[in-house]
Structures are given as structure tokens and as C-alpha cells.
Short mmCIF file of C-alpha atoms in Angstrom, two decimals:
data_model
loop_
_atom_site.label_atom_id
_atom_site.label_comp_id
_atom_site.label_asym_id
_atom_site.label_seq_id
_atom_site.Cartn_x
_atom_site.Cartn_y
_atom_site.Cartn_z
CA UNK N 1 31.15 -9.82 -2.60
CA UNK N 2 28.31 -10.13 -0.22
CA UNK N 3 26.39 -7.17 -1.71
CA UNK N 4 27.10 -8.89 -5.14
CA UNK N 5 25.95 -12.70 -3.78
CA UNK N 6 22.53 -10.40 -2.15
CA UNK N 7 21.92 -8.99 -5.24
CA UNK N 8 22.05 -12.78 -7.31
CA UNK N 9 20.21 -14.42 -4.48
CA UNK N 10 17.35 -11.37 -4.42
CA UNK N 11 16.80 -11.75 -8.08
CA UNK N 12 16.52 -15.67 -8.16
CA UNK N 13 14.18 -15.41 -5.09
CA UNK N 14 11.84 -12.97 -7.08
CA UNK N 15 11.50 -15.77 -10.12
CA UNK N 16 11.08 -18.59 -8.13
CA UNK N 17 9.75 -17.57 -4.60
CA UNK N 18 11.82 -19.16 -1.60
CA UNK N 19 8.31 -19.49 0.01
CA UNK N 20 5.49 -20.88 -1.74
CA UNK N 21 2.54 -21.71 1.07
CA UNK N 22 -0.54 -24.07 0.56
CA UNK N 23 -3.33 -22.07 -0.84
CA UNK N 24 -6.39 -21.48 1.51
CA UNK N 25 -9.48 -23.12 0.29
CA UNK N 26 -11.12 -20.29 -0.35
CA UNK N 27 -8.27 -18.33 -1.79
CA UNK N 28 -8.98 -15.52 -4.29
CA UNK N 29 -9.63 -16.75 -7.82
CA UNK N 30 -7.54 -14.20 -10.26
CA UNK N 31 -8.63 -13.94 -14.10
CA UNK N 32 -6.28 -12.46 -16.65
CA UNK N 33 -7.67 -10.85 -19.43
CA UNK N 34 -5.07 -10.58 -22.03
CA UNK N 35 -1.96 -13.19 -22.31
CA UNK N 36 0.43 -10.38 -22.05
CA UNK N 37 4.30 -10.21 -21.00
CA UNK N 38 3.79 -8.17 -17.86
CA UNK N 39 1.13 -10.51 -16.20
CA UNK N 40 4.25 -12.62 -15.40
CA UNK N 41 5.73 -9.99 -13.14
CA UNK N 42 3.20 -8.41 -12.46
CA UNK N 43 0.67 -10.80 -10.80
CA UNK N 44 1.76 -14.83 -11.76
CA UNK N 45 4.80 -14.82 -9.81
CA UNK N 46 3.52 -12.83 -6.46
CA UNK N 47 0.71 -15.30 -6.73
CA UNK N 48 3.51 -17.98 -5.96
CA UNK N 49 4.15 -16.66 -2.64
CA UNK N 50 0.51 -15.53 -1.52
CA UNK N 51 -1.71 -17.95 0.00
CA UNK N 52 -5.10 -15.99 -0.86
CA UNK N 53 -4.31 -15.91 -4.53
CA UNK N 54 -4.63 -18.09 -6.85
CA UNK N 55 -4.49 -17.73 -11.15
CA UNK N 56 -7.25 -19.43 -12.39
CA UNK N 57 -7.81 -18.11 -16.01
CA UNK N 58 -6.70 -16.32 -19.15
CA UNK N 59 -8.09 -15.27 -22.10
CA UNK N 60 -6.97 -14.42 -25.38
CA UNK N 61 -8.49 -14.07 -28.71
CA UNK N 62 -5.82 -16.48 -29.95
CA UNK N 63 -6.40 -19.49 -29.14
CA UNK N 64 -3.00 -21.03 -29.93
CA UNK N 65 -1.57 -17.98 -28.01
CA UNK N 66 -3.65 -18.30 -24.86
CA UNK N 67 -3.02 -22.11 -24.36
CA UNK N 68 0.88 -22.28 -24.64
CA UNK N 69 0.21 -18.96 -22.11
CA UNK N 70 -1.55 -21.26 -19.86
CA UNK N 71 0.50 -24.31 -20.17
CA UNK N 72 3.95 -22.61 -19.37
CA UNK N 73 2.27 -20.63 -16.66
CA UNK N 74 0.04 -23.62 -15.14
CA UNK N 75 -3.20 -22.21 -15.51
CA UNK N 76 -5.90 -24.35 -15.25
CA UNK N 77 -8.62 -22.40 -17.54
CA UNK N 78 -8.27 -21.02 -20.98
CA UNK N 79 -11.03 -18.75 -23.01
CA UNK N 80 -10.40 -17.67 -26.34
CA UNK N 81 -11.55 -16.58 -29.49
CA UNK N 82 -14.45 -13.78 -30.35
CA UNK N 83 -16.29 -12.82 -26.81
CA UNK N 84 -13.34 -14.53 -24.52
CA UNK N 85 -13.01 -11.61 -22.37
CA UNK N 86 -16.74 -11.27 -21.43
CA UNK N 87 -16.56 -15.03 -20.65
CA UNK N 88 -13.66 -15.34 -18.51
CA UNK N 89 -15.71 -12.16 -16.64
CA UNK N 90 -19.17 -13.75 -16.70
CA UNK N 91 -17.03 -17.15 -14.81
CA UNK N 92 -18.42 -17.61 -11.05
CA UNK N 93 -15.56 -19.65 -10.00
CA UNK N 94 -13.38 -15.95 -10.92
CA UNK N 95 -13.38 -13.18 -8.61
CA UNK N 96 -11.20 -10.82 -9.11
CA UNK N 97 -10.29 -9.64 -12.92
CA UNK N 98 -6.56 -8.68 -13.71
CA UNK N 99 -6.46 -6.31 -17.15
CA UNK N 100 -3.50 -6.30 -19.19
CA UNK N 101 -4.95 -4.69 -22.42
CA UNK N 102 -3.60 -2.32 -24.42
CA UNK N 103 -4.97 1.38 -22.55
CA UNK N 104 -7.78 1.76 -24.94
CA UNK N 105 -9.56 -1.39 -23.62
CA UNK N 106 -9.25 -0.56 -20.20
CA UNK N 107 -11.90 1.15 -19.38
CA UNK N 108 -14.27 -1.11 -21.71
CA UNK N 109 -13.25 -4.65 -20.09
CA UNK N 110 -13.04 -2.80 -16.68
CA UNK N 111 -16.96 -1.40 -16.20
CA UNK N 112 -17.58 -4.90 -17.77
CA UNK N 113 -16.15 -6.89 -14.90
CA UNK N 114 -17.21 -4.04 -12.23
CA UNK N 115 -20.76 -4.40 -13.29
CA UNK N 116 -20.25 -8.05 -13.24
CA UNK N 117 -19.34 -7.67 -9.54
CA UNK N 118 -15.62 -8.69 -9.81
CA UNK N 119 -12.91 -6.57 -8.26
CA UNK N 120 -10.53 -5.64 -10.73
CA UNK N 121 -6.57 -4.97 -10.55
CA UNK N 122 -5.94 -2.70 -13.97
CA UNK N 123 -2.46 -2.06 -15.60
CA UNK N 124 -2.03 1.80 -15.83
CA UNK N 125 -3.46 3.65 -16.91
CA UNK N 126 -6.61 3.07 -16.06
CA UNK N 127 -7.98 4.27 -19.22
CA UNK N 128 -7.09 7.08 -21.54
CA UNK N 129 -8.93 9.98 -20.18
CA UNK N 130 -9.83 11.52 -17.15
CA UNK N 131 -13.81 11.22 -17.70
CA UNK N 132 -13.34 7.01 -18.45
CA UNK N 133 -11.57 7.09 -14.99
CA UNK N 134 -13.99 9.15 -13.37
CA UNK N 135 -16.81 7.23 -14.46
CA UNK N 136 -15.14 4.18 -13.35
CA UNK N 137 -13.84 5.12 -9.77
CA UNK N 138 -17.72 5.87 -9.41
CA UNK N 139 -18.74 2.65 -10.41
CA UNK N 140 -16.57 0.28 -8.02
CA UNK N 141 -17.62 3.07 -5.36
CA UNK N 142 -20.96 2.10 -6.08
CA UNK N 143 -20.71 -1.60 -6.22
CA UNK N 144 -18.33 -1.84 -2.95
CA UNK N 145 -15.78 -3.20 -4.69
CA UNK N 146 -11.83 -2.78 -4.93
CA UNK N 147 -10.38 -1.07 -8.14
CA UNK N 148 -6.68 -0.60 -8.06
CA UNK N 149 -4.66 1.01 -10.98
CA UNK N 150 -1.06 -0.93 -11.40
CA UNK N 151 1.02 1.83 -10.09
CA UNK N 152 3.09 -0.49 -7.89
CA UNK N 153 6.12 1.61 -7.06
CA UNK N 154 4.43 3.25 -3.97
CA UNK N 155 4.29 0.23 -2.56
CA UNK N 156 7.47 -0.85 -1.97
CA UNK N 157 9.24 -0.11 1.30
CA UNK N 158 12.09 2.13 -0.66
CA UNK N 159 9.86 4.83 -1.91
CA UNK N 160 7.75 4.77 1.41
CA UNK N 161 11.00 5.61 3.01
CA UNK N 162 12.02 8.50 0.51
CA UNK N 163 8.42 9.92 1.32
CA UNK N 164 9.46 9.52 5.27
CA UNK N 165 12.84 11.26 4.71
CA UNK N 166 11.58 14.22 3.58
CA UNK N 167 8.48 14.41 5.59
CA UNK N 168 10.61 13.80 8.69
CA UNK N 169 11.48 17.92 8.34
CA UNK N 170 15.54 16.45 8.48
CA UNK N 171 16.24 18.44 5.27
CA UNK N 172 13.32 21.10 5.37
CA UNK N 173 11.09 21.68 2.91
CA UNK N 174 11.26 20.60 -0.96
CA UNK N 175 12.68 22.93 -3.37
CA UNK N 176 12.71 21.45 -6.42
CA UNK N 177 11.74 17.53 -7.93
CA UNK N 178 12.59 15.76 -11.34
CA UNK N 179 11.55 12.74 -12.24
CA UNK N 180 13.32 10.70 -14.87
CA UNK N 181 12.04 7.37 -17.10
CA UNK N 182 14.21 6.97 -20.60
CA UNK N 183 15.28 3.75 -22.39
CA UNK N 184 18.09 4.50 -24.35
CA UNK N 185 17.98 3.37 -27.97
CA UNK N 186 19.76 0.47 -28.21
CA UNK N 187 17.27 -0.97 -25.84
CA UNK N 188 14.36 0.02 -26.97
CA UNK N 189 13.73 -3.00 -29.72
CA UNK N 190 14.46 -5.20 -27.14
CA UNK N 191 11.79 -3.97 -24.87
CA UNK N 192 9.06 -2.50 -27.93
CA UNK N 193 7.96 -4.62 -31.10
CA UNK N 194 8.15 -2.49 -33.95
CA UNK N 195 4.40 -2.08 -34.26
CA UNK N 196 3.63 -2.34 -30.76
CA UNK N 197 0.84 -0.97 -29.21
CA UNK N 198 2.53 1.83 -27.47
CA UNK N 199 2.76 3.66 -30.78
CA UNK N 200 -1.00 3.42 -31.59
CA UNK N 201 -3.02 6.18 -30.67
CA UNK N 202 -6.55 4.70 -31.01
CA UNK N 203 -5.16 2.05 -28.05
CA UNK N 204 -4.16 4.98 -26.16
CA UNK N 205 -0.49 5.20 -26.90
CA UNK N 206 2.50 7.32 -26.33
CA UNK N 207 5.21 8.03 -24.09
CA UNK N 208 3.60 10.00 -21.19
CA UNK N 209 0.66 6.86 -21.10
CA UNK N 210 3.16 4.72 -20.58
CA UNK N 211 6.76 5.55 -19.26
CA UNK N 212 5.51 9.21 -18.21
CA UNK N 213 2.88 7.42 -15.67
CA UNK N 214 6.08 6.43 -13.40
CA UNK N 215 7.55 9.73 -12.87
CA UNK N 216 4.55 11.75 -12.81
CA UNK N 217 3.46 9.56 -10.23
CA UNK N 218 6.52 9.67 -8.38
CA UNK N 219 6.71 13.75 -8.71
CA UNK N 220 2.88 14.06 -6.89
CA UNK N 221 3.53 11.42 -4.43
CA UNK N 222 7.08 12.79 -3.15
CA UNK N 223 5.48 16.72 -3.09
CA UNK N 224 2.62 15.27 -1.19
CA UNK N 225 0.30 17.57 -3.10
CA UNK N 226 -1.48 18.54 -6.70
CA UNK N 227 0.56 20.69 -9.29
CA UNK N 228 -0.66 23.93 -9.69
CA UNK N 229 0.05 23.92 -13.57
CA UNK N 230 1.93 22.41 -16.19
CA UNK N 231 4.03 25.71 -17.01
CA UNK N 232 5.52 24.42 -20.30
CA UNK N 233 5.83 20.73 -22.15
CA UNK N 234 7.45 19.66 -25.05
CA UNK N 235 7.35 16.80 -26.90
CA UNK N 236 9.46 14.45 -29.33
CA UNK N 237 7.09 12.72 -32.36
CA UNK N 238 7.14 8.83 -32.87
CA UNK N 239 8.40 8.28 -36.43
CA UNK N 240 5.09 6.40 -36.60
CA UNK N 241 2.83 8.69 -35.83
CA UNK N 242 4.66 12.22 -35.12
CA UNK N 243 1.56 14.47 -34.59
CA UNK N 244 -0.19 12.49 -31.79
CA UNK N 245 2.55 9.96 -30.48
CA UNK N 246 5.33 11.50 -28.05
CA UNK N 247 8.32 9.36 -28.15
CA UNK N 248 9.37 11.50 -25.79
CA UNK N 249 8.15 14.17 -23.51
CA UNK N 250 10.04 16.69 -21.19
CA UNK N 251 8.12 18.95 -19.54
CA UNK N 252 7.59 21.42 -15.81
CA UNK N 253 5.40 21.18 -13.76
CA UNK N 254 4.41 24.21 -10.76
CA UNK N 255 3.55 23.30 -7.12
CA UNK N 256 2.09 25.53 -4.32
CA UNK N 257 4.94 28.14 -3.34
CA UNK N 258 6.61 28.36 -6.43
CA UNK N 259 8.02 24.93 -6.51
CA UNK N 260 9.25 23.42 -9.86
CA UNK N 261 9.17 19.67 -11.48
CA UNK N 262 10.63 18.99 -14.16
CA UNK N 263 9.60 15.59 -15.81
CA UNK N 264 11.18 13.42 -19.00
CA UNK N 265 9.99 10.47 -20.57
CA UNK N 266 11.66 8.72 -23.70
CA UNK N 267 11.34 5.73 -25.71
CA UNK N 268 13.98 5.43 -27.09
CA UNK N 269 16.83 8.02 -26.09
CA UNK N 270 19.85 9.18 -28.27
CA UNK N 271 23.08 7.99 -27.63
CA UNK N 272 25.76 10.14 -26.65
CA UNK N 273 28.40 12.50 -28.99
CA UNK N 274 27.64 14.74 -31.84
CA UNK N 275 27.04 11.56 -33.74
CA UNK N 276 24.52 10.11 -31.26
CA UNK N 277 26.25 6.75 -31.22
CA UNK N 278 27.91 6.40 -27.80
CA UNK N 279 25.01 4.29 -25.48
CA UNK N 280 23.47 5.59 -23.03
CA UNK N 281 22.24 4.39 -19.61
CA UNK N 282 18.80 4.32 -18.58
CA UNK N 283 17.17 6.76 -16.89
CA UNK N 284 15.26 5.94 -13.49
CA UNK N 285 15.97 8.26 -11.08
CA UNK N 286 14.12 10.98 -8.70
CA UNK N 287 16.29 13.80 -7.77
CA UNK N 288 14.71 15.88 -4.77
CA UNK N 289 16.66 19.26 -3.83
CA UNK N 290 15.29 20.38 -0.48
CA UNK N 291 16.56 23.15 1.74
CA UNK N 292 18.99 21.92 3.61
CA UNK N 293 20.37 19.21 1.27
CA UNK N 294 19.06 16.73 -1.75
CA UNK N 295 18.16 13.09 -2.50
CA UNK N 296 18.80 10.65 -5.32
CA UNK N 297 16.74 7.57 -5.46
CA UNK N 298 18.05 5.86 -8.17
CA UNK N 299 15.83 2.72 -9.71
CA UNK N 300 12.46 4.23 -7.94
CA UNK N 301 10.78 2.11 -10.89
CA UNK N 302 11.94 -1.58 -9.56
CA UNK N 303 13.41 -1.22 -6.60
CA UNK N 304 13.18 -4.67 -5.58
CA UNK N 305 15.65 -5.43 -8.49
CA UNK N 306 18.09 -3.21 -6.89
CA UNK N 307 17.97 0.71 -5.97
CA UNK N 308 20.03 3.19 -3.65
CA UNK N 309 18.75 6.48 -1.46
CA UNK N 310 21.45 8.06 -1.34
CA UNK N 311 21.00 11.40 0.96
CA UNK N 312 23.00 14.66 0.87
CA UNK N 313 22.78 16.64 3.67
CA UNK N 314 24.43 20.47 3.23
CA UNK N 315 26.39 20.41 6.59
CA UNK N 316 27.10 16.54 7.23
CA UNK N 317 28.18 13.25 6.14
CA UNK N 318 26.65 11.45 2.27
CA UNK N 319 24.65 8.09 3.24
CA UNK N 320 23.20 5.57 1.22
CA UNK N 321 19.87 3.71 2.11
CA UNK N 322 18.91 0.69 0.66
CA UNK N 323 15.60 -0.52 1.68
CA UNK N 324 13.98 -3.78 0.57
CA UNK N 325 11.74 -4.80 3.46
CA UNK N 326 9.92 -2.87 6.52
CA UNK N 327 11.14 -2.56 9.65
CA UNK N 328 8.47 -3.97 11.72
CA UNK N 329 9.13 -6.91 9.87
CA UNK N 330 6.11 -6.45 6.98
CA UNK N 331 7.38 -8.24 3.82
CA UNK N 332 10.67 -10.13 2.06
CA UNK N 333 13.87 -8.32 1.25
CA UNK N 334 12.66 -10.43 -2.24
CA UNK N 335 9.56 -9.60 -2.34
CA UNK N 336 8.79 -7.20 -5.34
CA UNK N 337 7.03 -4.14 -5.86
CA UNK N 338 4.15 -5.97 -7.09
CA UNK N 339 3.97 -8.85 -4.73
CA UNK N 340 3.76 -5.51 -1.75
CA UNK N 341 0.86 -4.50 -3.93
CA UNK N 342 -0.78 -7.75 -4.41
CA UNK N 343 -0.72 -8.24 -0.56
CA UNK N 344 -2.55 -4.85 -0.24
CA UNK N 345 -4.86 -5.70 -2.85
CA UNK N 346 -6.35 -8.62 -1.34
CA UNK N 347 -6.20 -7.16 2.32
CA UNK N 348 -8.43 -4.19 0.66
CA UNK N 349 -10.50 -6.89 -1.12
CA UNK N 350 -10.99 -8.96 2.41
CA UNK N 351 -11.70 -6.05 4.60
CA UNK N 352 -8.55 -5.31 6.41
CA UNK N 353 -6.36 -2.23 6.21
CA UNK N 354 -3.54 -2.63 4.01
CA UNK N 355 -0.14 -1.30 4.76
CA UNK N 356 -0.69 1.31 2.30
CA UNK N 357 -3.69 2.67 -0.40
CA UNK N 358 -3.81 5.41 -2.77
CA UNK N 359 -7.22 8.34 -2.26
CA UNK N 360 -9.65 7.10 -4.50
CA UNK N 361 -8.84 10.19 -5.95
CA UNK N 362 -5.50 8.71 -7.01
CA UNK N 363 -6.04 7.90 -10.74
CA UNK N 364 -8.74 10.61 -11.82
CA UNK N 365 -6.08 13.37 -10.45
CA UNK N 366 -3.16 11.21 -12.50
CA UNK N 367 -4.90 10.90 -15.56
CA UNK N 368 -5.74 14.90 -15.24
CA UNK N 369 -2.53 15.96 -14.94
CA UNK N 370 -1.38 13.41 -18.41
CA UNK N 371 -4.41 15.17 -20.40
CA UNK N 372 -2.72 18.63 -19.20
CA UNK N 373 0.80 17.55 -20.25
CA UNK N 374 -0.80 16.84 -23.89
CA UNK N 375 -2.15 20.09 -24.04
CA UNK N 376 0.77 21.86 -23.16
CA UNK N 377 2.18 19.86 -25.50
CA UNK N 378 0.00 20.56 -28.50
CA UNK N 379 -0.70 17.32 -28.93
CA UNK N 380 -3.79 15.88 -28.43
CA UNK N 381 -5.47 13.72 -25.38
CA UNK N 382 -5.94 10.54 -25.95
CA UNK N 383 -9.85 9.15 -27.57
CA UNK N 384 -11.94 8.10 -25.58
CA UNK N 385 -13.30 4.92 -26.20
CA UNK N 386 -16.53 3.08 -28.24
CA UNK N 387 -18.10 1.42 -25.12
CA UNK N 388 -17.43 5.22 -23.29
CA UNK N 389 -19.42 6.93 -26.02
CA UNK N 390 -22.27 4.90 -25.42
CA UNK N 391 -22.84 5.76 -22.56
CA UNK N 392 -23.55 9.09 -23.00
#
């Protein structure tokens, strides 16, 4: 029962914060750009609990949209209508842009707000090809300011201990990864509109751009180096759009000394049965076999919701780790994986060292290794963008 009552209490606490402190006077003004459904999770609730953050402004081209947005989520300013994005950036009471566009208007509204000196936290991907995310790695560089792409997972205790588990040598060396990310059919209309902009491959859409991120993500950070090659890749049509959006994606992937990875990605899974009706359970695991035993780490995605490690040494007893806060006392067992990242975010942004930070090289390398799963694929790499193209 206690693990149950932890559980209830954990997910109430991540909704409605236990600890909300007095903002500093000079906290850090957030603008979102883009009244979206993960901005809730994703940056309005960590803001509760943060002191240095405050949301200050969304925009949205609708206007009826973007103020019932504002008014459930208490946010003081509202821009809509034609050009609302480039206002919210050109605001000097804003410093630090949050992007929750559909991928092919990342890298647009993102140079915009870099070259309006904001620091920008982007949703992933950063933009839709390897070039856009070059270009724009380059540009914060330039400007000394912070870019981050959304990939929040790493920064949640649980993963950082997965990656200290094997690097502790307790099981040797890696033999083989897979990283899973399905959402089994039945769910799928629950979490996708039927038009949504997943499926549209002039925003950027598909599978691997938007599921696949998680475990290819996962996959380099638990080998701890690049992939050699994608060795072979195959991929599922959307019904929509069957020639250039993957519903689904499985695919392997070849480290230094031989060792495999084997990804999937799904929309929208088959059930079970030679009928396909019988549901099916998501998928969110990371399976590591390494010499001397293996590791599941189940829910890598949102740990903070719940999760298990379990670890299987070959000669000794089956544990289970579950890991919600560090142990130097850094963070809340309720704190989520994007309230860990927010708190690095705006130690980056104020000049302190933050418990962890990807390379810089972080999302040019990801976005690389998505544009070779395409091609392996046959399918092709997502457009770049309008505002892109003219720059060349």
C-alpha cells in the first residue's frame, strides 16, 4: 500500500507542486510561442516550483485560442493574430523563448529569437534537418546564448543512474541495446488528432521525428558513443501519407566493436492475435545486455510518473532500482523530468554549472543519425524549411 499511496501522492505533487516559492525580482521572463498541449508539462508547471522562472507570454495566431490558453494558465500577456510570434520575440520584458511549434517552424522562430538575443528552450527536434541544426547551434554559439533541445529524459536522476550502472564496469561492457517507444492503437486517437501535425510532412512529421527521438536518444546516450552505421531500417507508411510518413519505424543500428541496436518506433501499434484485436501495452523500455548480465529500465520516457531498473546480474541476486531524486540531495522525488531540466536550463542561462548538459554537439549528431534512419529507410529526410532556403 505504501508504494501505491507514493505513487498517488508523486503524481498529485507533479500537478500542483507541494512547493511553490516567491519569485525573485528579477526572475527569468519565459515566452511561449505556440498555445500547445505540452507547454503544460513541459515548462508551466516546473515554473510553479522554480523561483527564477516565471511565464510571462503566449502567442497564438488564434486569438480566441491564445486567451482561454492564458486565462486557465494565468498568464499575464497574450499576442495573437498575423506576426504574433515575432512580437512576443521582439518583447523586452521576455527573455527567454520556449518553442512548441510543429518541427517545421523550429528552426524559423528559433534563429528569430536567437538573433533577437533571447535564449531559447526548443521542443525536439530542433528542426528537421541536420544543416537547420547546424546552422543554429552556430548561431547561439555566436551570440553567447543558451539553446537547449527538449530532450528531457537525460535529466532525470533514473537514467543518470542506468548510465552509472553500466559505466561502473559491475556488468562489463555492453553487448547489445534496444530501445523501445510504441503507442498501441487503441491509444493512439486519444493522444493524435486525426489530422495532426505529426502526419504532415511539410511540418516535419513522422514517427522517427517524434516518438523515434526518445529511443534514439536513449540508445547513444547509454553506449556513450556515435553509431557507426545504420545497418538496415524499415519502415511502416501512415495511411495519410505512406511514401514519406513512417507510422512506424524499426530499425539497427552498429556501434564500435561490433555492437548492435536495435530501435522501434510506432504510432499506433497492432493489437495482439491473428486478428489484431487483443490491446496491447505500451512500449517504453531500454533493454541493455552486457557481459556479465542485462538491464531493463522500464518507463525511461517519464520516469518521474513511475519507472523501475531492474538489474540482472549472471551469477547473483535480480534487484530493482527506483530512482526519483539524487543522492546528495539535488531535486524532489516529484519533481519531473522537465522541472530537472528547467533547473539546468536557467543555471546554464545564469552562469553556473548545471547538474548535467548535453555537447553542443548533442542535437546536430541526433538529427544526423534521424536523416540516416530515413535513408535506410527509403524514405525521404525531412524539407528543409522557407526561412532556411533563404539563407543560402
Amino acid at each position: 500500500m505504501s508504494g501505491l499511496y507514493a505513487l498517488l501522492k508523486r503524481l498529485y505533487d507533479l500537478n500542483y507542486p507541494p512547493h511553490a516559492p516567491e519569485k525573485r525580482p528579477d526572475a527569468l521572463r519565459f515566452g511561449i510561442l505556440g498555445a500547445a498541449r505540452i507547454a503544460p508539462n513541459a515548462l508551466i508547471t516546473p515554473a510553479i516550483s522554480h523561483a527564477d522562472v516565471v511565464v510571462s507570454a503566449v502567442a497564438s495566431r488564434d486569438r480566441v485560442k491564445a486567451e482561454a490558453y492564458a486565462k486557465k494558465h494565468l498568464i499575464a500577456k497574450v499576442y495573437a493574430g498575423t506576426g504574433c510570434y515575432q512580437s512576443l520575440i521582439d518583447d523586452i520584458d521576455i527573455d527567454v523563448v520556449y518553442i512548441a511549434l510543429p518541427n517545421g517552424l523550429h528552426f524559423e522562430w528559433t534563429m528569430h529569437a536567437l538573433n533577437q538575443g533571447k535564449h531559447v528552450l526548443v521542443e525536439k527536434p530542433m528542426a528537421d534537418t541536420a544543416a537547420e541544426v547546424r546552422y543554429l547551434v552556430d548561431l547561439a554559439a555566436s551570440k553567447g546564448l543558451v539553446l537547449l533541445e527538449a530532450i528531457h529524459h537525460t535529466f532525470h536522476p533514473s537514467t543518470q543512474r542506468v548510465k552509472e550502472i553500466i559505466d561502473s564496469g559491475e556488468l562489463g561492457k555492453v553487448t547489445h541495446i534496444s530501445g523501445d517507444f510504441g503507442v498501441p492503437v487503441q491509444a493512439d486517437s486519444l493522444l493524435f488528432l486525426k489530422d495532426d501535425i505529426r502526419y504532415n510532412y511539410d511540418l516535419g512529421g513522422g514517427s522517427v521525428m517524434d516518438l523515434g527521438v526518445y529511443p534514439l536518444s536513449a540508445i547513444r546516450h547509454f553506449m556513450g558513443s556515435e553509431p557507426v552505421k545504420v545497418s538496415s531500417a524499415t519502415a511502416v507508411g501512415h495511411a495519410l501519407d505512406p511514401s514519406r510518413i513512417d507510422r512506424a519505424m524499426t530499425a539497427k543500428l552498429v556501434f564500435p566493436s561490433s555492437v548492435e541496436a536495435d530501435l522501434y518506433t510506432d504510432f499506433a501499434m497492432p493489437g495482439w492475435g491473428p486478428l489484431q484485436i487483443l490491446p496491447r501495452s505500451f512500449r517504453v523500455s531500454v533493454h541493455i545486455q552486457l557481459e556479465r548480465g542485462e538491464i531493463e529500465f522500464y518507463n525511461y520516457i517519464l520516469p518521474h510518473v513511475f519507472h523501475s531498473i531492474t538489474v540482472k546480474p549472471r551469477d547473483g541476486p535480480q534487484r530493482v532500482e527506483k530512482v526519483y531524486s539524487f543522492k546528495h540531495g539535488f531535486g524532489k522525488d516529484w519533481w519531473s523530468t522537465y522541472r530537472y531540466q528547467l533547473e539546468a536550463f536557467v543555471d546554464k542561462v545564469r552562469g553556473r554549472t548545471p547538474q548535467t548538459w548535453p555537447p553542443a554537439e548533442e542535437p546536430v549528431l541526433q538529427m544526423q543519425w534521424v536523416e540516416s534512419l530515413y535513408s535506410a529507410a527509403e524514405m525521404p529526410i525531412r524539407p528543409v524549411s522557407a526561412a532556411f532556403s533563404r539563407l543560402a
